[in-house]
Amino acid sequence: MSETLDWLRTSPLLGIFLTLLGYRLGLEVRRLSRDHALAQPVLIAIVFIGVALELLDVDYSDYSEGAGIIGFFLGPATVALAVPLHRQAHHLGRMFVPMLIALPVGAVVSIVTGVLAVRVLGGDRVLELTMAPKAATTPVSLAVSDTIGGLSSLTAVLAIVVGIIGAVAAPAVLTAARVRDRRARGLAIGAVSHGIGTSRALREDATEGAFSGLSMGITALLISALVPVVLHFL
Amino acid sequence: MINGLLWLLLCQLVGEVVVRTTGLPLPGPVLGMVILFALLQLRRPPREANVFRTSDALLKHLQLLFIPAGVGVITLLGVIGDHPLPLVGALLISWVAGLVTVGWLVTLLLGKAATR
């Protein structure tokens, strides 16, 4: 029996199964809660899988053996964001100037407020550097953090958390701020909450999702170019 | 399905290779997205094309793909616990500031066109 358990712990089967089960559970909770903002499948799945790994005494590295196979598809899915964008391409001409101004300003605001807020709230320079690139999508923020001397694994955590915050709260905050245009809402979500925020935006509305995906891509580029420049002045 | 997946993987592959050889500060899949977008605009495939069906299926479950990395967050929560105020506080402040800045700026720049 224990031999079987040992095999199961290290087999990719368990990681894939637990990930899908957690996600399925998350979808179910979302449906039962009638789309409550807090019922984000990714959040529910993380909690469920965390508890399951603890109970089954499985290490994260063993879990990621199988789960990594699912995570791999994040790459092709990012490429697939071209499809909603292609369907919205007729909006792009009108959006060119607004994007050209709003996204760089948004990236600078994200970096500056992140660094200054850490400073005011009592963090040290390393934490400032760790916070600076968090608005970019996870792999980019991690790489930038590494280059400038932040704690890159912590930056990756911040990027994931800021994505989940976006999925949970971005639509409500934008509505409270009276941002109603679907294109503006999408650009705002993608600029601060990358792919996880985009998955919520896609669910809200096709146009919103398309612009969120576009914004996430451009912001990744802007953050990696602007972080070293902005830090020079802070 | 297979053809659709092949298109997505091909675009990602080209994106990754270009990023790695040129040192562009961009993730390969994001460049792949730009490449696929350009291809779709040029070739205008029919609505029922494989690449659309595969992409729609993948994007329908985009959240699922973040779960493995998200579970990894649990192993690092302790680090956040060491500096809760500067990390959590700054994260929230900076997130709201960026979100509202972009939302308002785009609305302002779109002027009367921003209605829906």
Coordinates of C-alpha atoms in Angstrom, one line a residue:
Chain A
M1 CA 0.0 0.0 0.0
S2 CA 2.7 2.5 1.0
E3 CA 4.6 1.5 -2.2
T4 CA 1.5 2.4 -4.2
L5 CA 1.2 5.7 -2.4
D6 CA 4.9 6.5 -3.0
W7 CA 4.3 5.9 -6.7
L8 CA 1.2 8.0 -6.8
R9 CA 3.0 11.0 -5.0
T10 CA 5.7 11.1 -7.7
S11 CA 3.5 10.3 -10.7
P12 CA 2.4 13.2 -13.0
L13 CA -1.0 11.7 -12.8
L14 CA -1.7 13.0 -9.3
G15 CA -0.7 16.6 -10.2
I16 CA -2.8 16.7 -13.3
F17 CA -5.8 15.1 -11.6
L18 CA -5.6 17.4 -8.5
T19 CA -5.3 20.5 -10.7
L20 CA -8.3 19.6 -12.9
L21 CA -10.3 18.5 -9.8
G22 CA -9.6 21.8 -8.0
Y23 CA -10.5 23.8 -11.1
R24 CA -13.7 21.8 -11.6
L25 CA -14.6 22.4 -8.0
G26 CA -13.9 26.1 -8.5
L27 CA -16.2 26.2 -11.5
E28 CA -18.9 24.5 -9.5
V29 CA -18.5 27.0 -6.6
R30 CA -18.7 29.9 -9.0
R31 CA -21.9 28.5 -10.6
L32 CA -23.5 27.8 -7.2
S33 CA -22.6 31.3 -5.9
R34 CA -24.1 32.7 -9.1
D35 CA -20.8 34.2 -10.3
H36 CA -19.9 35.9 -7.0
A37 CA -16.7 37.9 -7.5
L38 CA -14.8 36.1 -4.8
A39 CA -15.6 32.7 -6.3
Q40 CA -12.7 32.8 -8.8
P41 CA -11.9 29.2 -9.8
V42 CA -8.2 29.8 -9.7
L43 CA -8.4 31.0 -6.1
I44 CA -10.6 28.1 -5.0
A45 CA -8.4 25.6 -6.8
I46 CA -5.2 26.9 -5.1
V47 CA -6.8 26.6 -1.6
F48 CA -8.2 23.1 -2.4
I49 CA -4.9 21.8 -3.9
G50 CA -2.9 23.4 -1.0
V51 CA -5.0 21.5 1.5
A52 CA -4.9 18.3 -0.5
L53 CA -1.1 18.4 -0.8
E54 CA -0.9 18.9 2.9
L55 CA -3.2 16.0 3.7
L56 CA -1.6 13.6 1.2
D57 CA 1.9 14.7 2.4
V58 CA 2.9 15.6 -1.2
D59 CA 5.7 18.1 -1.9
Y60 CA 5.1 21.0 -4.2
S61 CA 7.9 19.8 -6.5
D62 CA 6.2 16.4 -6.8
Y63 CA 2.9 18.1 -7.5
S64 CA 4.4 20.3 -10.2
E65 CA 5.7 17.2 -12.0
G66 CA 2.2 16.7 -13.4
A67 CA 0.8 20.2 -12.9
G68 CA 3.6 21.6 -15.0
I69 CA 2.2 19.8 -18.0
I70 CA -1.0 21.9 -17.6
G71 CA 1.1 25.1 -16.9
F72 CA 2.9 24.5 -20.2
F73 CA -0.2 25.4 -22.1
L74 CA -0.1 29.0 -20.7
G75 CA 2.3 29.7 -23.6
P76 CA 0.1 28.6 -26.5
A77 CA -2.9 30.2 -24.6
T78 CA -1.1 33.5 -24.6
V79 CA -0.5 33.2 -28.4
A80 CA -4.3 32.4 -28.7
L81 CA -5.1 35.9 -27.2
A82 CA -4.4 37.0 -30.8
V83 CA -7.8 35.6 -31.8
P84 CA -10.1 37.8 -29.7
L85 CA -7.9 40.7 -30.7
H86 CA -8.3 39.8 -34.4
R87 CA -12.1 39.8 -33.9
Q88 CA -11.8 43.3 -32.4
A89 CA -9.3 44.6 -34.9
H90 CA -11.9 47.1 -36.3
H91 CA -11.6 49.1 -33.0
L92 CA -7.8 49.3 -33.2
G93 CA -7.4 52.4 -35.3
R94 CA -9.6 54.5 -33.0
M95 CA -7.7 53.1 -30.0
F96 CA -4.2 53.8 -31.2
V97 CA -3.6 57.2 -29.6
P98 CA -5.4 56.4 -26.3
M99 CA -3.2 53.2 -26.0
L100 CA -0.1 55.1 -27.0
I101 CA -0.6 57.5 -24.1
A102 CA -2.5 55.5 -21.4
L103 CA -0.4 52.3 -21.3
P104 CA 3.1 54.0 -20.8
V105 CA 1.6 56.4 -18.2
G106 CA -0.1 53.4 -16.5
A107 CA 3.2 51.4 -16.5
V108 CA 5.1 54.4 -14.9
V109 CA 2.3 54.9 -12.3
S110 CA 2.4 51.2 -11.4
I111 CA 6.2 51.3 -11.0
V112 CA 6.4 54.6 -9.1
T113 CA 3.5 54.0 -6.8
G114 CA 4.7 50.5 -6.1
V115 CA 8.2 51.6 -5.1
L116 CA 7.1 54.7 -3.1
A117 CA 4.4 52.8 -1.2
V118 CA 6.9 50.1 -0.2
R119 CA 9.2 52.9 1.0
V120 CA 6.5 54.8 2.9
L121 CA 5.2 51.6 4.5
G122 CA 8.7 50.7 5.8
G123 CA 10.2 48.3 3.3
D124 CA 13.8 48.3 2.3
R125 CA 15.4 48.8 -1.1
V126 CA 15.3 45.1 -2.0
L127 CA 11.6 45.0 -1.4
E128 CA 11.2 48.2 -3.6
L129 CA 13.0 46.5 -6.4
T130 CA 11.0 43.4 -5.9
M131 CA 7.7 45.4 -6.1
A132 CA 8.7 47.5 -9.1
P133 CA 7.9 45.1 -12.0
K134 CA 4.9 43.3 -10.5
A135 CA 2.4 44.6 -13.0
A136 CA 4.0 42.6 -15.9
T137 CA 3.0 39.1 -16.6
T138 CA 4.7 36.5 -14.3
P139 CA 7.6 35.4 -16.5
V140 CA 8.5 39.0 -17.5
S141 CA 8.2 40.4 -13.9
L142 CA 10.4 37.6 -12.7
A143 CA 13.1 38.3 -15.3
V144 CA 13.1 42.0 -14.7
S145 CA 13.2 41.6 -10.9
D146 CA 16.2 39.3 -11.3
T147 CA 18.1 41.8 -13.5
I148 CA 17.6 44.8 -11.2
G149 CA 18.4 42.9 -8.0
G150 CA 15.0 42.2 -6.5
L151 CA 13.9 38.9 -5.0
S152 CA 12.6 37.3 -8.2
S153 CA 10.6 34.4 -6.7
L154 CA 8.8 36.9 -4.5
T155 CA 8.1 39.1 -7.5
A156 CA 6.5 36.1 -9.2
V157 CA 4.3 35.7 -6.1
L158 CA 3.3 39.4 -6.2
A159 CA 2.5 39.1 -9.9
I160 CA 0.2 36.1 -9.3
V161 CA -1.5 37.8 -6.3
V162 CA -2.0 41.0 -8.2
G163 CA -3.6 38.9 -11.0
I164 CA -6.0 37.2 -8.6
I165 CA -6.9 40.6 -7.0
G166 CA -7.7 41.8 -10.5
A167 CA -9.9 38.8 -11.3
V168 CA -11.7 39.3 -8.0
A169 CA -12.1 43.1 -7.8
A170 CA -11.1 44.9 -11.0
P171 CA -14.7 45.0 -12.6
A172 CA -16.2 46.4 -9.4
V173 CA -13.4 49.0 -8.9
L174 CA -13.7 50.2 -12.5
T175 CA -17.5 50.4 -12.2
A176 CA -17.1 52.4 -9.0
A177 CA -14.6 54.7 -10.8
R178 CA -17.2 55.1 -13.6
V179 CA -15.1 53.5 -16.3
R180 CA -17.8 52.1 -18.5
D181 CA -16.3 51.7 -22.0
R182 CA -15.4 48.0 -22.5
R183 CA -12.2 48.9 -24.3
A184 CA -11.0 51.2 -21.5
R185 CA -11.9 48.6 -18.9
G186 CA -10.1 45.9 -20.7
L187 CA -6.9 48.0 -21.2
A188 CA -7.0 48.9 -17.5
I189 CA -7.3 45.3 -16.3
G190 CA -4.6 43.9 -18.6
A191 CA -2.2 46.8 -17.6
V192 CA -2.3 45.8 -13.9
S193 CA -3.5 42.2 -13.6
H194 CA -2.0 40.5 -16.8
G195 CA -3.3 37.0 -17.7
I196 CA -5.3 36.2 -14.6
G197 CA -7.2 39.5 -14.8
T198 CA -7.6 38.9 -18.6
S199 CA -9.3 35.6 -17.9
R200 CA -11.9 37.4 -15.8
A201 CA -12.2 40.2 -18.5
L202 CA -12.8 37.6 -21.2
R203 CA -15.7 36.3 -19.1
E204 CA -17.2 39.7 -18.6
D205 CA -17.2 40.7 -22.3
A206 CA -15.4 39.7 -25.6
T207 CA -14.2 43.3 -26.3
E208 CA -13.0 43.8 -22.7
G209 CA -11.1 40.5 -22.8
A210 CA -9.5 41.3 -26.2
F211 CA -8.2 44.6 -25.0
S212 CA -7.1 43.2 -21.7
G213 CA -5.0 40.6 -23.6
L214 CA -3.5 43.3 -25.8
S215 CA -2.8 45.6 -22.8
M216 CA -1.1 42.7 -21.0
G217 CA 1.3 42.1 -23.9
I218 CA 2.2 45.8 -24.4
T219 CA 2.6 46.3 -20.6
A220 CA 5.0 43.4 -20.4
L221 CA 7.2 45.2 -22.9
L222 CA 6.8 48.6 -21.3
I223 CA 7.6 47.4 -17.8
S224 CA 10.8 45.7 -18.9
A225 CA 11.9 48.8 -20.7
L226 CA 10.8 51.4 -18.1
V227 CA 11.7 49.8 -14.8
P228 CA 15.4 50.5 -15.1
V229 CA 14.8 54.1 -16.3
V230 CA 12.2 54.9 -13.6
L231 CA 14.3 53.4 -10.8
H232 CA 17.1 55.7 -11.8
F233 CA 15.0 58.6 -10.6
L234 CA 13.7 57.0 -7.4
Chain B
M1 CA -7.9 20.8 -33.3
I2 CA -4.4 19.5 -34.2
N3 CA -4.0 22.1 -37.0
G4 CA -5.1 24.8 -34.6
L5 CA -2.6 23.7 -31.9
L6 CA 0.1 23.5 -34.6
W7 CA -0.5 27.1 -35.5
L8 CA -0.4 28.2 -31.9
L9 CA 2.8 26.2 -31.1
L10 CA 4.5 27.4 -34.3
C11 CA 3.8 31.1 -33.5
Q12 CA 5.1 30.5 -29.9
L13 CA 8.2 28.7 -31.3
V14 CA 9.1 31.5 -33.7
G15 CA 8.5 34.0 -30.9
E16 CA 10.7 32.1 -28.4
V17 CA 13.5 31.7 -31.0
V18 CA 13.4 35.4 -32.0
V19 CA 13.4 36.6 -28.4
R20 CA 16.3 34.4 -27.5
T21 CA 18.4 35.3 -30.5
T22 CA 17.8 39.0 -30.4
G23 CA 17.6 39.5 -26.6
L24 CA 14.3 41.4 -26.9
P25 CA 12.9 42.2 -23.4
L26 CA 9.6 40.3 -24.1
P27 CA 8.3 36.8 -23.3
G28 CA 8.3 34.5 -26.4
P29 CA 4.5 33.8 -26.2
V30 CA 3.7 37.5 -26.3
L31 CA 5.7 37.9 -29.5
G32 CA 3.9 34.8 -30.7
M33 CA 0.6 36.6 -30.1
V34 CA 1.8 39.5 -32.2
I35 CA 2.8 37.0 -35.0
L36 CA -0.5 35.2 -34.9
F37 CA -2.4 38.5 -34.9
A38 CA -0.5 39.6 -38.0
L39 CA -1.1 36.2 -39.7
L40 CA -4.8 36.4 -39.0
Q41 CA -5.1 39.9 -40.3
L42 CA -3.3 39.0 -43.5
R43 CA -4.9 35.6 -44.2
R44 CA -8.4 36.2 -42.8
P45 CA -9.3 32.6 -42.2
P46 CA -13.0 31.5 -42.2
R47 CA -15.0 31.7 -39.0
E48 CA -14.9 27.9 -38.4
A49 CA -11.1 27.6 -38.9
N50 CA -9.3 25.2 -36.6
V51 CA -7.1 28.0 -35.1
F52 CA -10.2 29.8 -33.9
R53 CA -11.8 26.7 -32.3
T54 CA -8.6 25.7 -30.6
S55 CA -7.9 29.2 -29.3
D56 CA -11.5 29.6 -28.0
A57 CA -11.3 26.3 -26.2
L58 CA -7.9 27.2 -24.6
L59 CA -9.0 30.7 -23.6
K60 CA -12.3 29.4 -22.1
H61 CA -10.1 27.8 -19.5
L62 CA -7.3 30.3 -19.3
Q63 CA -7.7 30.4 -15.4
L64 CA -6.9 26.7 -15.2
L65 CA -3.5 27.2 -16.7
F66 CA -2.4 29.6 -13.8
I67 CA -3.3 27.1 -11.1
P68 CA 0.1 25.3 -11.0
A69 CA 2.0 28.6 -10.6
G70 CA -0.6 29.8 -8.1
V71 CA -0.2 26.7 -5.9
G72 CA 3.5 27.5 -5.9
V73 CA 2.6 30.8 -4.2
I74 CA 1.6 28.9 -1.1
T75 CA 5.2 27.7 -0.6
L76 CA 6.3 31.4 -0.6
L77 CA 3.5 32.9 1.5
G78 CA 5.9 33.0 4.5
V79 CA 8.1 35.6 2.8
I80 CA 5.1 37.9 2.5
G81 CA 4.3 37.2 6.1
D82 CA 7.7 38.6 7.1
H83 CA 6.9 42.0 5.6
P84 CA 3.1 42.1 5.4
L85 CA 2.5 45.9 5.5
P86 CA 5.0 47.1 2.8
L87 CA 4.2 44.2 0.5
V88 CA 0.4 43.8 0.8
G89 CA -0.2 47.5 1.3
A90 CA 2.0 48.6 -1.6
L91 CA 0.6 45.9 -3.8
L92 CA -3.0 47.1 -3.3
I93 CA -2.2 50.9 -3.5
S94 CA -0.1 50.4 -6.7
W95 CA -2.7 48.1 -8.2
V96 CA -5.6 50.6 -7.7
A97 CA -3.5 53.5 -8.9
G98 CA -2.5 51.7 -12.2
L99 CA -6.0 50.4 -12.8
V100 CA -7.8 53.7 -12.4
T101 CA -5.1 55.7 -14.2
V102 CA -5.4 53.6 -17.4
G103 CA -9.2 53.4 -17.1
W104 CA -9.7 57.2 -16.7
L105 CA -7.0 58.2 -19.3
V106 CA -8.5 56.0 -22.0
T107 CA -12.0 57.2 -21.2
L108 CA -10.8 60.8 -21.3
L109 CA -8.9 60.3 -24.6
L110 CA -11.9 58.5 -26.2
G111 CA -14.0 61.5 -25.3
K112 CA -17.7 61.1 -26.3
A113 CA -17.0 57.8 -28.1
A114 CA -16.6 56.1 -24.7
T115 CA -20.2 55.3 -24.0
R116 CA -20.9 51.5 -24.0

